Amino acid sequence: MTAPASSSPVAETAVPLPAKPTVWRKLLRSPNVVVGVAIVLVMVCIGLIAPLIATSDPTAINPGARNRVPMATSTMRMDDGTRATVTHYMGTDTLGRDVFSRVVYGARVSIFIGISVAILSVSIGLVIGMAAGYFRWLDSIIMRIMDGLMAIPAILLAIAVVSLSRAGLASVIIAIVVPEVPRVVRLVRSVVLSVREEPYVEAAVTAGTPTLKLIIRHILPNTVAPLIVQGTFICASAILVEAILSFLGIGIPPDVPTWGNIMAEGRQLFRIFPHNILYPGIFLALTVLAVNMLGDGLRDTLDPKMEKRG
């Protein structure tokens, strides 16, 4: 009688789990992020190389070339006495200034204001929001002040701040930062209040971790993702508010080319020469749309709740 053949155990091969995509890969897969970043980079490059692509001085007045239609040409007298023929790709305004040159130079001011307001608002709001969320005795005092600022419409508060000082770049930035700070404070405060209840934070408090070290190591990292998203929306809002203030004549001085100033100067003859408002309006709309698309893409990528919905 033969013994049954012993069956050799089959070696089990471990199936590797699919690698979880990194944050950068998620961002590259988001069409909102890709399109938004592309348009923003184009606008930033236009502002940086404005002296190279501008056809003339954006502040040069040429009465003989007033209200020219797009692609019209005119002869300008140069500083050395010679004359040069200039093609006005976007026409000219009522003072004969080249609209194309003013639009590309205006990208510098508008984007600088958007980035500056976003950085200042996030920085100030982060400090105040951390204090309000962590120190309970400061919470009621700070939040009542923030509620009072938020009760006033942002554009009216900005107009009030600008009217108290001389018109200029610094005053416009401060005027836009003031109504944006309360929104950042409320966002940071809500994050801090939720993180404070986490077990690892309570364990760190019980272990006697210094307050500053606790905030920097355990609480601050949780505010980075929502603040990045909020910063993009603040940047878009700041660009739009600056254009509104300049359009109303209380923002950047009229001699400085900004998209809002260009549209403000062309509104009187809009029906006859719409190019004075059309072209800067297109640049403004594209920039604000791109920044908002970038913010939406960052929110969908960095927010775990939005990722679970998807």
PDB file of N, CA, C and O in Angstrom, residues 230-297:
ATOM      1  N   GLN A 230      -8.010  79.545   1.265  1.00  0.00           N
ATOM      2  CA  GLN A 230      -8.586  80.849   1.569  1.00  0.00           C
ATOM      3  C   GLN A 230      -7.748  81.971   0.973  1.00  0.00           C
ATOM      4  O   GLN A 230      -8.290  82.987   0.524  1.00  0.00           O
ATOM      5  N   GLY A 231      -6.438  81.797   0.945  1.00  0.00           N
ATOM      6  CA  GLY A 231      -5.571  82.825   0.380  1.00  0.00           C
ATOM      7  C   GLY A 231      -5.816  83.049  -1.099  1.00  0.00           C
ATOM      8  O   GLY A 231      -5.748  84.192  -1.578  1.00  0.00           O
ATOM      9  N   THR A 232      -6.111  81.996  -1.843  1.00  0.00           N
ATOM     10  CA  THR A 232      -6.399  82.167  -3.262  1.00  0.00           C
ATOM     11  C   THR A 232      -7.681  82.960  -3.482  1.00  0.00           C
ATOM     12  O   THR A 232      -7.735  83.846  -4.356  1.00  0.00           O
ATOM     13  N   PHE A 233      -8.709  82.676  -2.693  1.00  0.00           N
ATOM     14  CA  PHE A 233      -9.952  83.431  -2.834  1.00  0.00           C
ATOM     15  C   PHE A 233      -9.765  84.895  -2.428  1.00  0.00           C
ATOM     16  O   PHE A 233     -10.360  85.801  -3.021  1.00  0.00           O
ATOM     17  N   ILE A 234      -8.939  85.144  -1.405  1.00  0.00           N
ATOM     18  CA  ILE A 234      -8.662  86.519  -0.997  1.00  0.00           C
ATOM     19  C   ILE A 234      -7.920  87.253  -2.106  1.00  0.00           C
ATOM     20  O   ILE A 234      -8.187  88.435  -2.374  1.00  0.00           O
ATOM     21  N   CYS A 235      -6.990  86.581  -2.762  1.00  0.00           N
ATOM     22  CA  CYS A 235      -6.248  87.197  -3.856  1.00  0.00           C
ATOM     23  C   CYS A 235      -7.182  87.624  -4.984  1.00  0.00           C
ATOM     24  O   CYS A 235      -7.084  88.747  -5.495  1.00  0.00           O
ATOM     25  N   ALA A 236      -8.095  86.749  -5.375  1.00  0.00           N
ATOM     26  CA  ALA A 236      -9.050  87.090  -6.429  1.00  0.00           C
ATOM     27  C   ALA A 236      -9.952  88.239  -6.005  1.00  0.00           C
ATOM     28  O   ALA A 236     -10.219  89.160  -6.789  1.00  0.00           O
ATOM     29  N   SER A 237     -10.423  88.199  -4.766  1.00  0.00           N
ATOM     30  CA  SER A 237     -11.286  89.272  -4.274  1.00  0.00           C
ATOM     31  C   SER A 237     -10.542  90.605  -4.220  1.00  0.00           C
ATOM     32  O   SER A 237     -11.110  91.650  -4.539  1.00  0.00           O
ATOM     33  N   ALA A 238      -9.262  90.575  -3.831  1.00  0.00           N
ATOM     34  CA  ALA A 238      -8.486  91.811  -3.738  1.00  0.00           C
ATOM     35  C   ALA A 238      -8.288  92.445  -5.108  1.00  0.00           C
ATOM     36  O   ALA A 238      -8.371  93.677  -5.252  1.00  0.00           O
ATOM     37  N   ILE A 239      -8.024  91.634  -6.125  1.00  0.00           N
ATOM     38  CA  ILE A 239      -7.867  92.170  -7.477  1.00  0.00           C
ATOM     39  C   ILE A 239      -9.150  92.838  -7.936  1.00  0.00           C
ATOM     40  O   ILE A 239      -9.140  93.920  -8.547  1.00  0.00           O
ATOM     41  N   LEU A 240     -10.281  92.219  -7.624  1.00  0.00           N
ATOM     42  CA  LEU A 240     -11.567  92.769  -8.026  1.00  0.00           C
ATOM     43  C   LEU A 240     -11.902  94.040  -7.254  1.00  0.00           C
ATOM     44  O   LEU A 240     -12.377  95.028  -7.837  1.00  0.00           O
ATOM     45  N   VAL A 241     -11.649  94.051  -5.948  1.00  0.00           N
ATOM     46  CA  VAL A 241     -11.946  95.237  -5.137  1.00  0.00           C
ATOM     47  C   VAL A 241     -11.063  96.410  -5.543  1.00  0.00           C
ATOM     48  O   VAL A 241     -11.510  97.562  -5.586  1.00  0.00           O
ATOM     49  N   GLU A 242      -9.789  96.136  -5.859  1.00  0.00           N
ATOM     50  CA  GLU A 242      -8.907  97.215  -6.320  1.00  0.00           C
ATOM     51  C   GLU A 242      -9.435  97.838  -7.596  1.00  0.00           C
ATOM     52  O   GLU A 242      -9.395  99.067  -7.768  1.00  0.00           O
ATOM     53  N   ALA A 243      -9.938  97.005  -8.509  1.00  0.00           N
ATOM     54  CA  ALA A 243     -10.509  97.543  -9.748  1.00  0.00           C
ATOM     55  C   ALA A 243     -11.753  98.380  -9.466  1.00  0.00           C
ATOM     56  O   ALA A 243     -11.961  99.418 -10.095  1.00  0.00           O
ATOM     57  N   ILE A 244     -12.558  97.944  -8.503  1.00  0.00           N
ATOM     58  CA  ILE A 244     -13.752  98.712  -8.149  1.00  0.00           C
ATOM     59  C   ILE A 244     -13.372 100.061  -7.552  1.00  0.00           C
ATOM     60  O   ILE A 244     -13.932 101.107  -7.912  1.00  0.00           O
ATOM     61  N   LEU A 245     -12.397 100.062  -6.632  1.00  0.00           N
ATOM     62  CA  LEU A 245     -11.967 101.319  -6.019  1.00  0.00           C
ATOM     63  C   LEU A 245     -11.380 102.267  -7.060  1.00  0.00           C
ATOM     64  O   LEU A 245     -11.663 103.478  -7.049  1.00  0.00           O
ATOM     65  N   SER A 246     -10.548 101.737  -7.958  1.00  0.00           N
ATOM     66  CA  SER A 246      -9.982 102.583  -9.009  1.00  0.00           C
ATOM     67  C   SER A 246     -11.056 103.066  -9.969  1.00  0.00           C
ATOM     68  O   SER A 246     -11.008 104.204 -10.444  1.00  0.00           O
ATOM     69  N   PHE A 247     -12.036 102.208 -10.244  1.00  0.00           N
ATOM     70  CA  PHE A 247     -13.126 102.612 -11.136  1.00  0.00           C
ATOM     71  C   PHE A 247     -13.940 103.750 -10.525  1.00  0.00           C
ATOM     72  O   PHE A 247     -14.427 104.630 -11.222  1.00  0.00           O
ATOM     73  N   LEU A 248     -14.067 103.729  -9.188  1.00  0.00           N
ATOM     74  CA  LEU A 248     -14.797 104.810  -8.502  1.00  0.00           C
ATOM     75  C   LEU A 248     -13.949 106.055  -8.296  1.00  0.00           C
ATOM     76  O   LEU A 248     -14.455 107.082  -7.834  1.00  0.00           O
ATOM     77  N   GLY A 249     -12.660 105.977  -8.620  1.00  0.00           N
ATOM     78  CA  GLY A 249     -11.791 107.135  -8.504  1.00  0.00           C
ATOM     79  C   GLY A 249     -11.223 107.364  -7.126  1.00  0.00           C
ATOM     80  O   GLY A 249     -10.742 108.472  -6.839  1.00  0.00           O
ATOM     81  N   ILE A 250     -11.239 106.365  -6.255  1.00  0.00           N
ATOM     82  CA  ILE A 250     -10.734 106.538  -4.890  1.00  0.00           C
ATOM     83  C   ILE A 250      -9.645 105.514  -4.566  1.00  0.00           C
ATOM     84  O   ILE A 250      -9.310 105.319  -3.407  1.00  0.00           O
ATOM     85  N   GLY A 251      -9.092 104.889  -5.579  1.00  0.00           N
ATOM     86  CA  GLY A 251      -8.068 103.880  -5.349  1.00  0.00           C
ATOM     87  C   GLY A 251      -6.698 104.386  -5.742  1.00  0.00           C
ATOM     88  O   GLY A 251      -6.207 105.400  -5.245  1.00  0.00           O
ATOM     89  N   ILE A 252      -6.069 103.664  -6.661  1.00  0.00           N
ATOM     90  CA  ILE A 252      -4.756 104.046  -7.162  1.00  0.00           C
ATOM     91  C   ILE A 252      -4.879 105.354  -7.948  1.00  0.00           C
ATOM     92  O   ILE A 252      -5.863 105.558  -8.662  1.00  0.00           O
ATOM     93  N   PRO A 253      -3.917 106.272  -7.830  1.00  0.00           N
ATOM     94  CA  PRO A 253      -3.996 107.534  -8.587  1.00  0.00           C
ATOM     95  C   PRO A 253      -4.163 107.280 -10.076  1.00  0.00           C
ATOM     96  O   PRO A 253      -3.652 106.292 -10.619  1.00  0.00           O
ATOM     97  N   PRO A 254      -4.877 108.168 -10.774  1.00  0.00           N
ATOM     98  CA  PRO A 254      -5.174 107.937 -12.199  1.00  0.00           C
ATOM     99  C   PRO A 254      -3.946 107.845 -13.088  1.00  0.00           C
ATOM    100  O   PRO A 254      -4.021 107.244 -14.164  1.00  0.00           O
ATOM    101  N   ASP A 255      -2.830 108.450 -12.685  1.00  0.00           N
ATOM    102  CA  ASP A 255      -1.641 108.396 -13.542  1.00  0.00           C
ATOM    103  C   ASP A 255      -0.972 107.035 -13.528  1.00  0.00           C
ATOM    104  O   ASP A 255      -0.137 106.732 -14.393  1.00  0.00           O
ATOM    105  N   VAL A 256      -1.308 106.182 -12.562  1.00  0.00           N
ATOM    106  CA  VAL A 256      -0.746 104.829 -12.493  1.00  0.00           C
ATOM    107  C   VAL A 256      -1.642 103.895 -13.296  1.00  0.00           C
ATOM    108  O   VAL A 256      -2.842 103.810 -13.044  1.00  0.00           O
ATOM    109  N   PRO A 257      -1.087 103.178 -14.288  1.00  0.00           N
ATOM    110  CA  PRO A 257      -1.938 102.286 -15.095  1.00  0.00           C
ATOM    111  C   PRO A 257      -2.367 101.046 -14.317  1.00  0.00           C
ATOM    112  O   PRO A 257      -1.533 100.218 -13.930  1.00  0.00           O
ATOM    113  N   THR A 258      -3.643 100.933 -14.055  1.00  0.00           N
ATOM    114  CA  THR A 258      -4.237  99.725 -13.489  1.00  0.00           C
ATOM    115  C   THR A 258      -5.470  99.399 -14.311  1.00  0.00           C
ATOM    116  O   THR A 258      -6.018 100.255 -15.014  1.00  0.00           O
ATOM    117  N   TRP A 259      -5.910  98.167 -14.215  1.00  0.00           N
ATOM    118  CA  TRP A 259      -7.089  97.772 -14.995  1.00  0.00           C
ATOM    119  C   TRP A 259      -8.309  98.586 -14.596  1.00  0.00           C
ATOM    120  O   TRP A 259      -9.124  98.955 -15.437  1.00  0.00           O
ATOM    121  N   GLY A 260      -8.454  98.866 -13.319  1.00  0.00           N
ATOM    122  CA  GLY A 260      -9.579  99.674 -12.881  1.00  0.00           C
ATOM    123  C   GLY A 260      -9.507 101.106 -13.396  1.00  0.00           C
ATOM    124  O   GLY A 260     -10.519 101.685 -13.819  1.00  0.00           O
ATOM    125  N   ASN A 261      -8.313 101.702 -13.381  1.00  0.00           N
ATOM    126  CA  ASN A 261      -8.157 103.064 -13.892  1.00  0.00           C
ATOM    127  C   ASN A 261      -8.432 103.142 -15.382  1.00  0.00           C
ATOM    128  O   ASN A 261      -9.035 104.117 -15.872  1.00  0.00           O
ATOM    129  N   ILE A 262      -7.984 102.148 -16.129  1.00  0.00           N
ATOM    130  CA  ILE A 262      -8.216 102.149 -17.573  1.00  0.00           C
ATOM    131  C   ILE A 262      -9.708 102.096 -17.879  1.00  0.00           C
ATOM    132  O   ILE A 262     -10.209 102.831 -18.748  1.00  0.00           O
ATOM    133  N   MET A 263     -10.429 101.247 -17.172  1.00  0.00           N
ATOM    134  CA  MET A 263     -11.873 101.158 -17.393  1.00  0.00           C
ATOM    135  C   MET A 263     -12.587 102.410 -16.919  1.00  0.00           C
ATOM    136  O   MET A 263     -13.572 102.841 -17.531  1.00  0.00           O
ATOM    137  N   ALA A 264     -12.110 103.016 -15.842  1.00  0.00           N
ATOM    138  CA  ALA A 264     -12.732 104.248 -15.346  1.00  0.00           C
ATOM    139  C   ALA A 264     -12.586 105.383 -16.343  1.00  0.00           C
ATOM    140  O   ALA A 264     -13.513 106.181 -16.536  1.00  0.00           O
ATOM    141  N   GLU A 265     -11.434 105.460 -16.993  1.00  0.00           N
ATOM    142  CA  GLU A 265     -11.210 106.538 -17.955  1.00  0.00           C
ATOM    143  C   GLU A 265     -11.957 106.315 -19.266  1.00  0.00           C
ATOM    144  O   GLU A 265     -12.200 107.264 -20.007  1.00  0.00           O
ATOM    145  N   GLY A 266     -12.310 105.058 -19.565  1.00  0.00           N
ATOM    146  CA  GLY A 266     -12.994 104.791 -20.827  1.00  0.00           C
ATOM    147  C   GLY A 266     -14.493 104.669 -20.723  1.00  0.00           C
ATOM    148  O   GLY A 266     -15.168 104.439 -21.737  1.00  0.00           O
ATOM    149  N   ARG A 267     -15.058 104.846 -19.518  1.00  0.00           N
ATOM    150  CA  ARG A 267     -16.503 104.639 -19.368  1.00  0.00           C
ATOM    151  C   ARG A 267     -17.325 105.733 -20.022  1.00  0.00           C
ATOM    152  O   ARG A 267     -18.473 105.491 -20.413  1.00  0.00           O
ATOM    153  N   GLN A 268     -16.786 106.944 -20.142  1.00  0.00           N
ATOM    154  CA  GLN A 268     -17.570 108.045 -20.701  1.00  0.00           C
ATOM    155  C   GLN A 268     -17.857 107.841 -22.186  1.00  0.00           C
ATOM    156  O   GLN A 268     -18.910 108.242 -22.679  1.00  0.00           O
ATOM    157  N   LEU A 269     -16.922 107.223 -22.900  1.00  0.00           N
ATOM    158  CA  LEU A 269     -17.104 106.996 -24.338  1.00  0.00           C
ATOM    159  C   LEU A 269     -17.220 105.510 -24.652  1.00  0.00           C
ATOM    160  O   LEU A 269     -16.777 105.050 -25.703  1.00  0.00           O
ATOM    161  N   PHE A 270     -17.849 104.777 -23.740  1.00  0.00           N
ATOM    162  CA  PHE A 270     -17.910 103.333 -23.896  1.00  0.00           C
ATOM    163  C   PHE A 270     -18.701 102.920 -25.133  1.00  0.00           C
ATOM    164  O   PHE A 270     -18.309 101.993 -25.859  1.00  0.00           O
ATOM    165  N   ARG A 271     -19.800 103.605 -25.432  1.00  0.00           N
ATOM    166  CA  ARG A 271     -20.621 103.221 -26.581  1.00  0.00           C
ATOM    167  C   ARG A 271     -19.911 103.476 -27.903  1.00  0.00           C
ATOM    168  O   ARG A 271     -20.127 102.752 -28.882  1.00  0.00           O
ATOM    169  N   ILE A 272     -19.059 104.474 -27.932  1.00  0.00           N
ATOM    170  CA  ILE A 272     -18.365 104.801 -29.181  1.00  0.00           C
ATOM    171  C   ILE A 272     -17.056 104.036 -29.300  1.00  0.00           C
ATOM    172  O   ILE A 272     -16.725 103.516 -30.362  1.00  0.00           O
ATOM    173  N   PHE A 273     -16.305 103.988 -28.204  1.00  0.00           N
ATOM    174  CA  PHE A 273     -15.009 103.305 -28.185  1.00  0.00           C
ATOM    175  C   PHE A 273     -14.997 102.271 -27.050  1.00  0.00           C
ATOM    176  O   PHE A 273     -14.437 102.518 -25.977  1.00  0.00           O
ATOM    177  N   PRO A 274     -15.618 101.120 -27.258  1.00  0.00           N
ATOM    178  CA  PRO A 274     -15.715 100.128 -26.172  1.00  0.00           C
ATOM    179  C   PRO A 274     -14.393  99.449 -25.836  1.00  0.00           C
ATOM    180  O   PRO A 274     -14.292  98.792 -24.803  1.00  0.00           O
ATOM    181  N   HIS A 275     -13.382  99.602 -26.694  1.00  0.00           N
ATOM    182  CA  HIS A 275     -12.123  98.891 -26.447  1.00  0.00           C
ATOM    183  C   HIS A 275     -11.429  99.373 -25.176  1.00  0.00           C
ATOM    184  O   HIS A 275     -10.642  98.636 -24.580  1.00  0.00           O
ATOM    185  N   ASN A 276     -11.704 100.612 -24.747  1.00  0.00           N
ATOM    186  CA  ASN A 276     -11.069 101.135 -23.538  1.00  0.00           C
ATOM    187  C   ASN A 276     -11.483 100.368 -22.281  1.00  0.00           C
ATOM    188  O   ASN A 276     -10.755 100.370 -21.283  1.00  0.00           O
ATOM    189  N   ILE A 277     -12.648  99.760 -22.314  1.00  0.00           N
ATOM    190  CA  ILE A 277     -13.120  98.963 -21.175  1.00  0.00           C
ATOM    191  C   ILE A 277     -13.043  97.470 -21.480  1.00  0.00           C
ATOM    192  O   ILE A 277     -12.821  96.656 -20.575  1.00  0.00           O
ATOM    193  N   LEU A 278     -13.208  97.110 -22.756  1.00  0.00           N
ATOM    194  CA  LEU A 278     -13.284  95.695 -23.126  1.00  0.00           C
ATOM    195  C   LEU A 278     -11.989  94.950 -22.816  1.00  0.00           C
ATOM    196  O   LEU A 278     -12.017  93.907 -22.149  1.00  0.00           O
ATOM    197  N   TYR A 279     -10.872  95.464 -23.246  1.00  0.00           N
ATOM    198  CA  TYR A 279      -9.609  94.726 -23.090  1.00  0.00           C
ATOM    199  C   TYR A 279      -9.151  94.628 -21.640  1.00  0.00           C
ATOM    200  O   TYR A 279      -8.798  93.528 -21.178  1.00  0.00           O
ATOM    201  N   PRO A 280      -9.110  95.721 -20.877  1.00  0.00           N
ATOM    202  CA  PRO A 280      -8.754  95.534 -19.453  1.00  0.00           C
ATOM    203  C   PRO A 280      -9.774  94.688 -18.707  1.00  0.00           C
ATOM    204  O   PRO A 280      -9.413  93.960 -17.771  1.00  0.00           O
ATOM    205  N   GLY A 281     -11.048  94.762 -19.117  1.00  0.00           N
ATOM    206  CA  GLY A 281     -12.063  93.924 -18.482  1.00  0.00           C
ATOM    207  C   GLY A 281     -11.824  92.448 -18.739  1.00  0.00           C
ATOM    208  O   GLY A 281     -12.032  91.603 -17.849  1.00  0.00           O
ATOM    209  N   ILE A 282     -11.369  92.105 -19.951  1.00  0.00           N
ATOM    210  CA  ILE A 282     -11.068  90.709 -20.264  1.00  0.00           C
ATOM    211  C   ILE A 282      -9.898  90.208 -19.419  1.00  0.00           C
ATOM    212  O   ILE A 282      -9.936  89.102 -18.852  1.00  0.00           O
ATOM    213  N   PHE A 283      -8.848  91.020 -19.306  1.00  0.00           N
ATOM    214  CA  PHE A 283      -7.699  90.626 -18.489  1.00  0.00           C
ATOM    215  C   PHE A 283      -8.105  90.463 -17.024  1.00  0.00           C
ATOM    216  O   PHE A 283      -7.675  89.521 -16.354  1.00  0.00           O
ATOM    217  N   LEU A 284      -8.920  91.378 -16.528  1.00  0.00           N
ATOM    218  CA  LEU A 284      -9.373  91.294 -15.145  1.00  0.00           C
ATOM    219  C   LEU A 284     -10.216  90.054 -14.916  1.00  0.00           C
ATOM    220  O   LEU A 284     -10.018  89.318 -13.932  1.00  0.00           O
ATOM    221  N   ALA A 285     -11.160  89.789 -15.814  1.00  0.00           N
ATOM    222  CA  ALA A 285     -12.043  88.631 -15.660  1.00  0.00           C
ATOM    223  C   ALA A 285     -11.254  87.321 -15.742  1.00  0.00           C
ATOM    224  O   ALA A 285     -11.498  86.391 -14.956  1.00  0.00           O
ATOM    225  N   LEU A 286     -10.300  87.232 -16.670  1.00  0.00           N
ATOM    226  CA  LEU A 286      -9.507  86.015 -16.797  1.00  0.00           C
ATOM    227  C   LEU A 286      -8.666  85.759 -15.549  1.00  0.00           C
ATOM    228  O   LEU A 286      -8.566  84.620 -15.073  1.00  0.00           O
ATOM    229  N   THR A 287      -8.076  86.822 -15.004  1.00  0.00           N
ATOM    230  CA  THR A 287      -7.234  86.652 -13.822  1.00  0.00           C
ATOM    231  C   THR A 287      -8.056  86.210 -12.619  1.00  0.00           C
ATOM    232  O   THR A 287      -7.677  85.278 -11.899  1.00  0.00           O
ATOM    233  N   VAL A 288      -9.182  86.876 -12.390  1.00  0.00           N
ATOM    234  CA  VAL A 288     -10.032  86.507 -11.253  1.00  0.00           C
ATOM    235  C   VAL A 288     -10.576  85.097 -11.427  1.00  0.00           C
ATOM    236  O   VAL A 288     -10.618  84.307 -10.467  1.00  0.00           O
ATOM    237  N   LEU A 289     -10.987  84.755 -12.650  1.00  0.00           N
ATOM    238  CA  LEU A 289     -11.492  83.405 -12.913  1.00  0.00           C
ATOM    239  C   LEU A 289     -10.407  82.356 -12.673  1.00  0.00           C
ATOM    240  O   LEU A 289     -10.669  81.301 -12.071  1.00  0.00           O
ATOM    241  N   ALA A 290      -9.186  82.633 -13.116  1.00  0.00           N
ATOM    242  CA  ALA A 290      -8.100  81.670 -12.954  1.00  0.00           C
ATOM    243  C   ALA A 290      -7.766  81.459 -11.482  1.00  0.00           C
ATOM    244  O   ALA A 290      -7.555  80.319 -11.047  1.00  0.00           O
ATOM    245  N   VAL A 291      -7.717  82.529 -10.704  1.00  0.00           N
ATOM    246  CA  VAL A 291      -7.402  82.387  -9.281  1.00  0.00           C
ATOM    247  C   VAL A 291      -8.513  81.631  -8.564  1.00  0.00           C
ATOM    248  O   VAL A 291      -8.252  80.796  -7.687  1.00  0.00           O
ATOM    249  N   ASN A 292      -9.760  81.897  -8.917  1.00  0.00           N
ATOM    250  CA  ASN A 292     -10.876  81.170  -8.305  1.00  0.00           C
ATOM    251  C   ASN A 292     -10.852  79.686  -8.690  1.00  0.00           C
ATOM    252  O   ASN A 292     -11.141  78.812  -7.865  1.00  0.00           O
ATOM    253  N   MET A 293     -10.511  79.394  -9.944  1.00  0.00           N
ATOM    254  CA  MET A 293     -10.384  77.990 -10.357  1.00  0.00           C
ATOM    255  C   MET A 293      -9.261  77.301  -9.592  1.00  0.00           C
ATOM    256  O   MET A 293      -9.399  76.144  -9.171  1.00  0.00           O
ATOM    257  N   LEU A 294      -8.164  78.004  -9.387  1.00  0.00           N
ATOM    258  CA  LEU A 294      -7.063  77.445  -8.606  1.00  0.00           C
ATOM    259  C   LEU A 294      -7.501  77.164  -7.173  1.00  0.00           C
ATOM    260  O   LEU A 294      -7.169  76.118  -6.604  1.00  0.00           O
ATOM    261  N   GLY A 295      -8.260  78.092  -6.594  1.00  0.00           N
ATOM    262  CA  GLY A 295      -8.757  77.880  -5.237  1.00  0.00           C
ATOM    263  C   GLY A 295      -9.705  76.698  -5.144  1.00  0.00           C
ATOM    264  O   GLY A 295      -9.630  75.903  -4.188  1.00  0.00           O
ATOM    265  N   ASP A 296     -10.585  76.544  -6.124  1.00  0.00           N
ATOM    266  CA  ASP A 296     -11.497  75.398  -6.133  1.00  0.00           C
ATOM    267  C   ASP A 296     -10.730  74.083  -6.261  1.00  0.00           C
ATOM    268  O   ASP A 296     -11.049  73.092  -5.582  1.00  0.00           O
ATOM    269  N   GLY A 297      -9.719  74.079  -7.128  1.00  0.00           N
ATOM    270  CA  GLY A 297      -8.933  72.863  -7.286  1.00  0.00           C
ATOM    271  C   GLY A 297      -8.149  72.503  -6.039  1.00  0.00           C
ATOM    272  O   GLY A 297      -8.067  71.334  -5.657  1.00  0.00           O
TER     273      GLY A 297
END
